[in-house]
Amino acid sequence: MTSSTTPMTEGIPAIGSPEFAADPQGHYAWLREHAPIAQTKIDYGPVSQPIWVLARYEDCRAMLTDPRLPRSPGGGSALAAGLPEHVRMVSEESLIMKDGTQHKRLRALVAKPFTPKVIERLGERVRALATHRLDALAGQDVLDLRQEYALPIPFTVIADMVGVGEADRARFQLGVTAMLSNFEGTRQDWDAKIRDLTELVRELVARKRAEPADDILTGLIQAEEDGDRLSEDELVAMVFTLIVAGYETTFNLITNAVVTLLDHPDDLARLREAPEDTALWRSAVDEVVRFAGPVGGTKPATSVEDITWYGQTVPAGATVIPLLGSANRDPAAFDEPDRFDITRTPNHHLGFGHGPHFCLGSNLARMEARVAVQVLLARHPAISLAVPRDELAFEPMPLWTRYRQLPVRLG
């Protein structure tokens, strides 16, 4: 993709449209220069929503702590309005969509399983899963690394964390796959799978209440802060949040990391030669998040009053999204922002957000990506693309950088 400016004489294309997806960094550069606050629309499945977008780093960062821009004023999300009831419930009960004291309450109840020390203890489990997957793939000439390696590792981790037994894993995977599919297939089929996933999570909650286990879902059920506990709807919503934060983000981060390193062979060689340099590997993962992170924007916020940026007034009630993918390439915030640098310091990217909604699963995603790529490079140092680079295509997901496939030769 080029970083050159793209003329937009006919207005700003919809986020996620083929025109925008063909050159997102070009559009981001144009927006930062000419329209740092702009009105467009976003299409998400059956929902088409007019939105305002912010393109510059400092504006995006400030927005994420601005009380005039809550995510759910009045308890509802603008983008959830057209979704089925069971989907709207898990969205609106999620801590991702809560503000103020409601958000603080939920975050306090769920934060303990996500401390850096707890996440690092999962490292050996991730290493074992990565090794097992590569054992299973041994002897294959060409394989889809996204589907056969990047995806199964975080799926197994999140299923373990939630406490999904072997008997329920196929059913769990069907629902998770539908949830992350951007409404592919028929609407009725998608609704049925999401409804079944919701019912499965409720069944799991009931089982863990009756028979507590050593997993995060049991921990969430038992979590208490000043006599307060999560309701059943909040527990179900939290599992869906874990799926997005701990699974969807992570397998795409692993995929994007491999592509980015193959695009930068000198950095790839440096990491391959320093498998024990944890600081360098952590820095490299953060640079992947900045340079080619899977998440290009946060959940939408709603203005509760008129807000003016650069002489442009965003009216009360408008939906506003910070373009994190643009902010992370802003030359006002990063030296040579279009250069991939695994030693970049400081690296204050917004790939995991900022402020009260900073991603709770950031430590988990970083660790899984680091370990998965370390194991892959140690086992297959000659890994290479099995198709020309320009044949790698993105999925049509607005504000996501998700490859459809990653065909490789392990070497």
mmCIF file of N, CA, C and O in Angstrom, residues 326-391:
data_model
loop_
_atom_site.group_PDB
_atom_site.id
_atom_site.type_symbol
_atom_site.label_atom_id
_atom_site.label_comp_id
_atom_site.label_asym_id
_atom_site.label_seq_id
_atom_site.Cartn_x
_atom_site.Cartn_y
_atom_site.Cartn_z
ATOM 1 N N SER A 326 -4.736 5.837 11.426
ATOM 2 C CA SER A 326 -4.194 7.107 10.955
ATOM 3 C C SER A 326 -3.310 7.746 12.022
ATOM 4 O O SER A 326 -2.207 8.221 11.728
ATOM 5 N N ALA A 327 -3.788 7.748 13.256
ATOM 6 C CA ALA A 327 -3.021 8.351 14.358
ATOM 7 C C ALA A 327 -1.646 7.719 14.478
ATOM 8 O O ALA A 327 -0.648 8.411 14.746
ATOM 9 N N ASN A 328 -1.559 6.413 14.273
ATOM 10 C CA ASN A 328 -0.295 5.698 14.433
ATOM 11 C C ASN A 328 0.692 5.924 13.297
ATOM 12 O O ASN A 328 1.836 5.458 13.369
ATOM 13 N N ARG A 329 0.264 6.645 12.260
ATOM 14 C CA ARG A 329 1.183 7.033 11.176
ATOM 15 C C ARG A 329 1.289 8.559 11.069
ATOM 16 O O ARG A 329 1.728 9.093 10.049
ATOM 17 N N ASP A 330 0.923 9.268 12.127
ATOM 18 C CA ASP A 330 0.939 10.729 12.096
ATOM 19 C C ASP A 330 2.372 11.230 12.263
ATOM 20 O O ASP A 330 3.006 10.988 13.291
ATOM 21 N N PRO A 331 2.912 11.951 11.275
ATOM 22 C CA PRO A 331 4.287 12.446 11.400
ATOM 23 C C PRO A 331 4.467 13.474 12.511
ATOM 24 O O PRO A 331 5.601 13.726 12.934
ATOM 25 N N ALA A 332 3.366 14.046 13.009
ATOM 26 C CA ALA A 332 3.475 14.964 14.134
ATOM 27 C C ALA A 332 3.721 14.213 15.438
ATOM 28 O O ALA A 332 4.132 14.826 16.435
ATOM 29 N N ALA A 333 3.492 12.909 15.446
ATOM 30 C CA ALA A 333 3.655 12.113 16.666
ATOM 31 C C ALA A 333 4.801 11.121 16.575
ATOM 32 O O ALA A 333 5.334 10.708 17.618
ATOM 33 N N PHE A 334 5.197 10.711 15.366
ATOM 34 C CA PHE A 334 6.227 9.681 15.201
ATOM 35 C C PHE A 334 7.242 10.130 14.149
ATOM 36 O O PHE A 334 6.852 10.596 13.068
ATOM 37 N N ASP A 335 8.520 9.984 14.452
ATOM 38 C CA ASP A 335 9.555 10.225 13.461
ATOM 39 C C ASP A 335 9.474 9.150 12.378
ATOM 40 O O ASP A 335 9.362 7.963 12.682
ATOM 41 N N GLU A 336 9.532 9.578 11.133
ATOM 42 C CA GLU A 336 9.463 8.656 10.006
ATOM 43 C C GLU A 336 8.374 7.593 10.231
ATOM 44 O O GLU A 336 8.651 6.399 10.313
ATOM 45 N N PRO A 337 7.135 8.020 10.310
ATOM 46 C CA PRO A 337 6.057 7.091 10.695
ATOM 47 C C PRO A 337 5.815 5.953 9.721
ATOM 48 O O PRO A 337 5.284 4.915 10.113
ATOM 49 N N ASP A 338 6.217 6.120 8.460
ATOM 50 C CA ASP A 338 6.010 5.061 7.479
ATOM 51 C C ASP A 338 7.188 4.101 7.408
ATOM 52 O O ASP A 338 7.220 3.217 6.535
ATOM 53 N N ARG A 339 8.140 4.251 8.328
ATOM 54 C CA ARG A 339 9.272 3.311 8.413
ATOM 55 C C ARG A 339 9.020 2.334 9.555
ATOM 56 O O ARG A 339 8.723 2.728 10.672
ATOM 57 N N PHE A 340 9.136 1.049 9.267
ATOM 58 C CA PHE A 340 8.992 0.002 10.287
ATOM 59 C C PHE A 340 10.306 -0.101 11.053
ATOM 60 O O PHE A 340 11.368 -0.319 10.459
ATOM 61 N N ASP A 341 10.256 0.072 12.372
ATOM 62 C CA ASP A 341 11.473 0.115 13.196
ATOM 63 C C ASP A 341 11.233 -0.665 14.480
ATOM 64 O O ASP A 341 10.557 -0.181 15.396
ATOM 65 N N ILE A 342 11.790 -1.864 14.570
ATOM 66 C CA ILE A 342 11.533 -2.717 15.737
ATOM 67 C C ILE A 342 12.215 -2.213 16.998
ATOM 68 O O ILE A 342 11.961 -2.744 18.089
ATOM 69 N N THR A 343 13.038 -1.180 16.898
ATOM 70 C CA THR A 343 13.667 -0.587 18.087
ATOM 71 C C THR A 343 13.092 0.791 18.396
ATOM 72 O O THR A 343 13.679 1.541 19.180
ATOM 73 N N ARG A 344 11.959 1.129 17.816
ATOM 74 C CA ARG A 344 11.399 2.472 17.977
ATOM 75 C C ARG A 344 11.185 2.814 19.456
ATOM 76 O O ARG A 344 10.505 2.079 20.192
ATOM 77 N N THR A 345 11.773 3.939 19.886
ATOM 78 C CA THR A 345 11.624 4.416 21.257
ATOM 79 C C THR A 345 11.569 5.947 21.244
ATOM 80 O O THR A 345 12.444 6.576 20.644
ATOM 81 N N PRO A 346 10.550 6.549 21.900
ATOM 82 C CA PRO A 346 9.399 5.854 22.484
ATOM 83 C C PRO A 346 8.418 5.419 21.395
ATOM 84 O O PRO A 346 8.498 5.901 20.269
ATOM 85 N N ASN A 347 7.523 4.526 21.765
ATOM 86 C CA ASN A 347 6.502 4.066 20.834
ATOM 87 C C ASN A 347 5.143 4.175 21.529
ATOM 88 O O ASN A 347 4.609 3.206 22.053
ATOM 89 N N HIS A 348 4.616 5.380 21.515
ATOM 90 C CA HIS A 348 3.363 5.668 22.228
ATOM 91 C C HIS A 348 2.159 5.482 21.307
ATOM 92 O O HIS A 348 1.276 6.348 21.237
ATOM 93 N N HIS A 349 2.128 4.370 20.592
ATOM 94 C CA HIS A 349 1.037 4.109 19.654
ATOM 95 C C HIS A 349 -0.303 3.980 20.373
ATOM 96 O O HIS A 349 -0.370 3.771 21.590
ATOM 97 N N LEU A 350 -1.359 4.091 19.592
ATOM 98 C CA LEU A 350 -2.726 3.972 20.120
ATOM 99 C C LEU A 350 -3.378 2.667 19.691
ATOM 100 O O LEU A 350 -4.597 2.540 19.696
ATOM 101 N N GLY A 351 -2.565 1.678 19.326
ATOM 102 C CA GLY A 351 -3.117 0.430 18.811
ATOM 103 C C GLY A 351 -3.993 -0.323 19.783
ATOM 104 O O GLY A 351 -4.849 -1.120 19.374
ATOM 105 N N PHE A 352 -3.794 -0.097 21.096
ATOM 106 C CA PHE A 352 -4.660 -0.701 22.110
ATOM 107 C C PHE A 352 -5.543 0.341 22.776
ATOM 108 O O PHE A 352 -6.100 0.113 23.848
ATOM 109 N N GLY A 353 -5.671 1.498 22.141
ATOM 110 C CA GLY A 353 -6.478 2.558 22.711
ATOM 111 C C GLY A 353 -5.696 3.407 23.698
ATOM 112 O O GLY A 353 -4.463 3.420 23.714
ATOM 113 N N HIS A 354 -6.442 4.096 24.556
ATOM 114 C CA HIS A 354 -5.843 5.010 25.527
ATOM 115 C C HIS A 354 -6.921 5.362 26.539
ATOM 116 O O HIS A 354 -8.103 5.322 26.248
ATOM 117 N N GLY A 355 -6.493 5.701 27.748
ATOM 118 C CA GLY A 355 -7.451 6.155 28.741
ATOM 119 C C GLY A 355 -8.208 5.026 29.401
ATOM 120 O O GLY A 355 -7.739 3.875 29.450
ATOM 121 N N PRO A 356 -9.409 5.300 29.901
ATOM 122 C CA PRO A 356 -10.150 4.301 30.682
ATOM 123 C C PRO A 356 -10.486 3.039 29.897
ATOM 124 O O PRO A 356 -10.651 1.974 30.480
ATOM 125 N N HIS A 357 -10.575 3.136 28.567
ATOM 126 C CA HIS A 357 -10.908 1.964 27.755
ATOM 127 C C HIS A 357 -9.675 1.307 27.138
ATOM 128 O O HIS A 357 -9.814 0.507 26.204
ATOM 129 N N PHE A 358 -8.483 1.614 27.656
ATOM 130 C CA PHE A 358 -7.278 0.943 27.162
ATOM 131 C C PHE A 358 -7.506 -0.566 27.228
ATOM 132 O O PHE A 358 -8.003 -1.095 28.221
ATOM 133 N N CYS A 359 -7.140 -1.262 26.162
ATOM 134 C CA CYS A 359 -7.500 -2.675 25.993
ATOM 135 C C CYS A 359 -7.067 -3.539 27.177
ATOM 136 O O CYS A 359 -5.867 -3.649 27.468
ATOM 137 N N LEU A 360 -8.030 -4.177 27.812
ATOM 138 C CA LEU A 360 -7.754 -5.051 28.947
ATOM 139 C C LEU A 360 -6.937 -6.262 28.532
ATOM 140 O O LEU A 360 -6.175 -6.814 29.316
ATOM 141 N N GLY A 361 -7.077 -6.686 27.279
ATOM 142 C CA GLY A 361 -6.370 -7.864 26.798
ATOM 143 C C GLY A 361 -5.052 -7.564 26.100
ATOM 144 O O GLY A 361 -4.489 -8.438 25.445
ATOM 145 N N SER A 362 -4.529 -6.341 26.251
ATOM 146 C CA SER A 362 -3.311 -5.963 25.524
ATOM 147 C C SER A 362 -2.125 -6.834 25.910
ATOM 148 O O SER A 362 -1.340 -7.247 25.040
ATOM 149 N N ASN A 363 -1.962 -7.134 27.195
ATOM 150 C CA ASN A 363 -0.833 -7.973 27.617
ATOM 151 C C ASN A 363 -0.949 -9.386 27.056
ATOM 152 O O ASN A 363 0.049 -10.001 26.661
ATOM 153 N N LEU A 364 -2.176 -9.903 26.999
ATOM 154 C CA LEU A 364 -2.405 -11.234 26.445
ATOM 155 C C LEU A 364 -2.079 -11.255 24.951
ATOM 156 O O LEU A 364 -1.386 -12.159 24.467
ATOM 157 N N ALA A 365 -2.567 -10.265 24.210
ATOM 158 C CA ALA A 365 -2.317 -10.223 22.767
ATOM 159 C C ALA A 365 -0.827 -10.085 22.473
ATOM 160 O O ALA A 365 -0.290 -10.768 21.585
ATOM 161 N N ARG A 366 -0.154 -9.214 23.190
ATOM 162 C CA ARG A 366 1.287 -9.025 22.985
ATOM 163 C C ARG A 366 2.048 -10.329 23.240
ATOM 164 O O ARG A 366 2.921 -10.726 22.462
ATOM 165 N N MET A 367 1.736 -10.979 24.370
ATOM 166 C CA MET A 367 2.459 -12.193 24.726
ATOM 167 C C MET A 367 2.217 -13.293 23.706
ATOM 168 O O MET A 367 3.163 -13.955 23.256
ATOM 169 N N GLU A 368 0.958 -13.512 23.314
ATOM 170 C CA GLU A 368 0.674 -14.589 22.371
ATOM 171 C C GLU A 368 1.343 -14.342 21.018
ATOM 172 O O GLU A 368 1.890 -15.266 20.409
ATOM 173 N N ALA A 369 1.302 -13.104 20.554
ATOM 174 C CA ALA A 369 1.951 -12.796 19.277
ATOM 175 C C ALA A 369 3.458 -13.015 19.380
ATOM 176 O O ALA A 369 4.074 -13.606 18.482
ATOM 177 N N ARG A 370 4.057 -12.545 20.458
ATOM 178 C CA ARG A 370 5.505 -12.694 20.627
ATOM 179 C C ARG A 370 5.918 -14.162 20.648
ATOM 180 O O ARG A 370 6.819 -14.579 19.918
ATOM 181 N N VAL A 371 5.233 -14.966 21.453
ATOM 182 C CA VAL A 371 5.612 -16.370 21.584
ATOM 183 C C VAL A 371 5.330 -17.134 20.304
ATOM 184 O O VAL A 371 6.158 -17.946 19.850
ATOM 185 N N ALA A 372 4.186 -16.888 19.682
ATOM 186 C CA ALA A 372 3.834 -17.615 18.457
ATOM 187 C C ALA A 372 4.846 -17.347 17.344
ATOM 188 O O ALA A 372 5.251 -18.270 16.622
ATOM 189 N N VAL A 373 5.267 -16.096 17.186
ATOM 190 C CA VAL A 373 6.229 -15.776 16.127
ATOM 191 C C VAL A 373 7.616 -16.286 16.498
ATOM 192 O O VAL A 373 8.360 -16.772 15.633
ATOM 193 N N GLN A 374 8.003 -16.210 17.777
ATOM 194 C CA GLN A 374 9.292 -16.758 18.212
ATOM 195 C C GLN A 374 9.401 -18.241 17.879
ATOM 196 O O GLN A 374 10.406 -18.702 17.315
ATOM 197 N N VAL A 375 8.373 -19.008 18.237
ATOM 198 C CA VAL A 375 8.393 -20.449 17.994
ATOM 199 C C VAL A 375 8.434 -20.731 16.492
ATOM 200 O O VAL A 375 9.172 -21.606 16.018
ATOM 201 N N LEU A 376 7.662 -19.984 15.719
ATOM 202 C CA LEU A 376 7.620 -20.170 14.265
ATOM 203 C C LEU A 376 8.996 -19.928 13.635
ATOM 204 O O LEU A 376 9.471 -20.737 12.835
ATOM 205 N N LEU A 377 9.655 -18.826 13.990
ATOM 206 C CA LEU A 377 10.946 -18.501 13.386
ATOM 207 C C LEU A 377 12.046 -19.451 13.839
ATOM 208 O O LEU A 377 12.957 -19.770 13.062
ATOM 209 N N ALA A 378 11.971 -19.914 15.096
ATOM 210 C CA ALA A 378 12.977 -20.863 15.583
ATOM 211 C C ALA A 378 12.869 -22.190 14.828
ATOM 212 O O ALA A 378 13.878 -22.827 14.515
ATOM 213 N N ARG A 379 11.647 -22.595 14.530
ATOM 214 C CA ARG A 379 11.410 -23.885 13.879
ATOM 215 C C ARG A 379 11.594 -23.798 12.360
ATOM 216 O O ARG A 379 12.064 -24.739 11.729
ATOM 217 N N HIS A 380 11.204 -22.649 11.792
ATOM 218 C CA HIS A 380 11.215 -22.516 10.329
ATOM 219 C C HIS A 380 11.853 -21.177 9.936
ATOM 220 O O HIS A 380 11.151 -20.259 9.469
ATOM 221 N N PRO A 381 13.158 -21.055 10.086
ATOM 222 C CA PRO A 381 13.824 -19.776 9.791
ATOM 223 C C PRO A 381 13.749 -19.372 8.329
ATOM 224 O O PRO A 381 13.918 -18.193 7.998
ATOM 225 N N ALA A 382 13.477 -20.309 7.428
ATOM 226 C CA ALA A 382 13.425 -19.993 5.997
ATOM 227 C C ALA A 382 11.996 -19.775 5.501
ATOM 228 O O ALA A 382 11.744 -19.842 4.288
ATOM 229 N N ILE A 383 11.062 -19.519 6.380
ATOM 230 C CA ILE A 383 9.668 -19.304 5.984
ATOM 231 C C ILE A 383 9.579 -18.216 4.919
ATOM 232 O O ILE A 383 10.310 -17.219 4.960
ATOM 233 N N SER A 384 8.678 -18.404 3.964
ATOM 234 C CA SER A 384 8.514 -17.426 2.880
ATOM 235 C C SER A 384 7.076 -17.461 2.384
ATOM 236 O O SER A 384 6.347 -18.431 2.598
ATOM 237 N N LEU A 385 6.664 -16.393 1.707
ATOM 238 C CA LEU A 385 5.344 -16.366 1.089
ATOM 239 C C LEU A 385 5.283 -17.386 -0.042
ATOM 240 O O LEU A 385 6.263 -17.583 -0.766
ATOM 241 N N ALA A 386 4.127 -18.003 -0.188
ATOM 242 C CA ALA A 386 3.929 -18.979 -1.262
ATOM 243 C C ALA A 386 3.219 -18.368 -2.459
ATOM 244 O O ALA A 386 2.958 -19.066 -3.451
ATOM 245 N N VAL A 387 2.887 -17.076 -2.376
ATOM 246 C CA VAL A 387 2.236 -16.359 -3.473
ATOM 247 C C VAL A 387 2.918 -15.002 -3.599
ATOM 248 O O VAL A 387 3.570 -14.538 -2.664
ATOM 249 N N PRO A 388 2.775 -14.328 -4.738
ATOM 250 C CA PRO A 388 3.299 -12.969 -4.840
ATOM 251 C C PRO A 388 2.672 -12.062 -3.771
ATOM 252 O O PRO A 388 1.493 -12.210 -3.432
ATOM 253 N N ARG A 389 3.471 -11.133 -3.267
ATOM 254 C CA ARG A 389 3.007 -10.273 -2.171
ATOM 255 C C ARG A 389 1.704 -9.552 -2.508
ATOM 256 O O ARG A 389 0.833 -9.405 -1.643
ATOM 257 N N ASP A 390 1.556 -9.110 -3.747
ATOM 258 C CA ASP A 390 0.361 -8.329 -4.078
ATOM 259 C C ASP A 390 -0.904 -9.181 -4.197
ATOM 260 O O ASP A 390 -1.992 -8.656 -4.431
ATOM 261 N N GLU A 391 -0.771 -10.503 -4.023
ATOM 262 C CA GLU A 391 -1.961 -11.358 -4.025
ATOM 263 C C GLU A 391 -2.563 -11.524 -2.632
ATOM 264 O O GLU A 391 -3.654 -12.102 -2.499
#
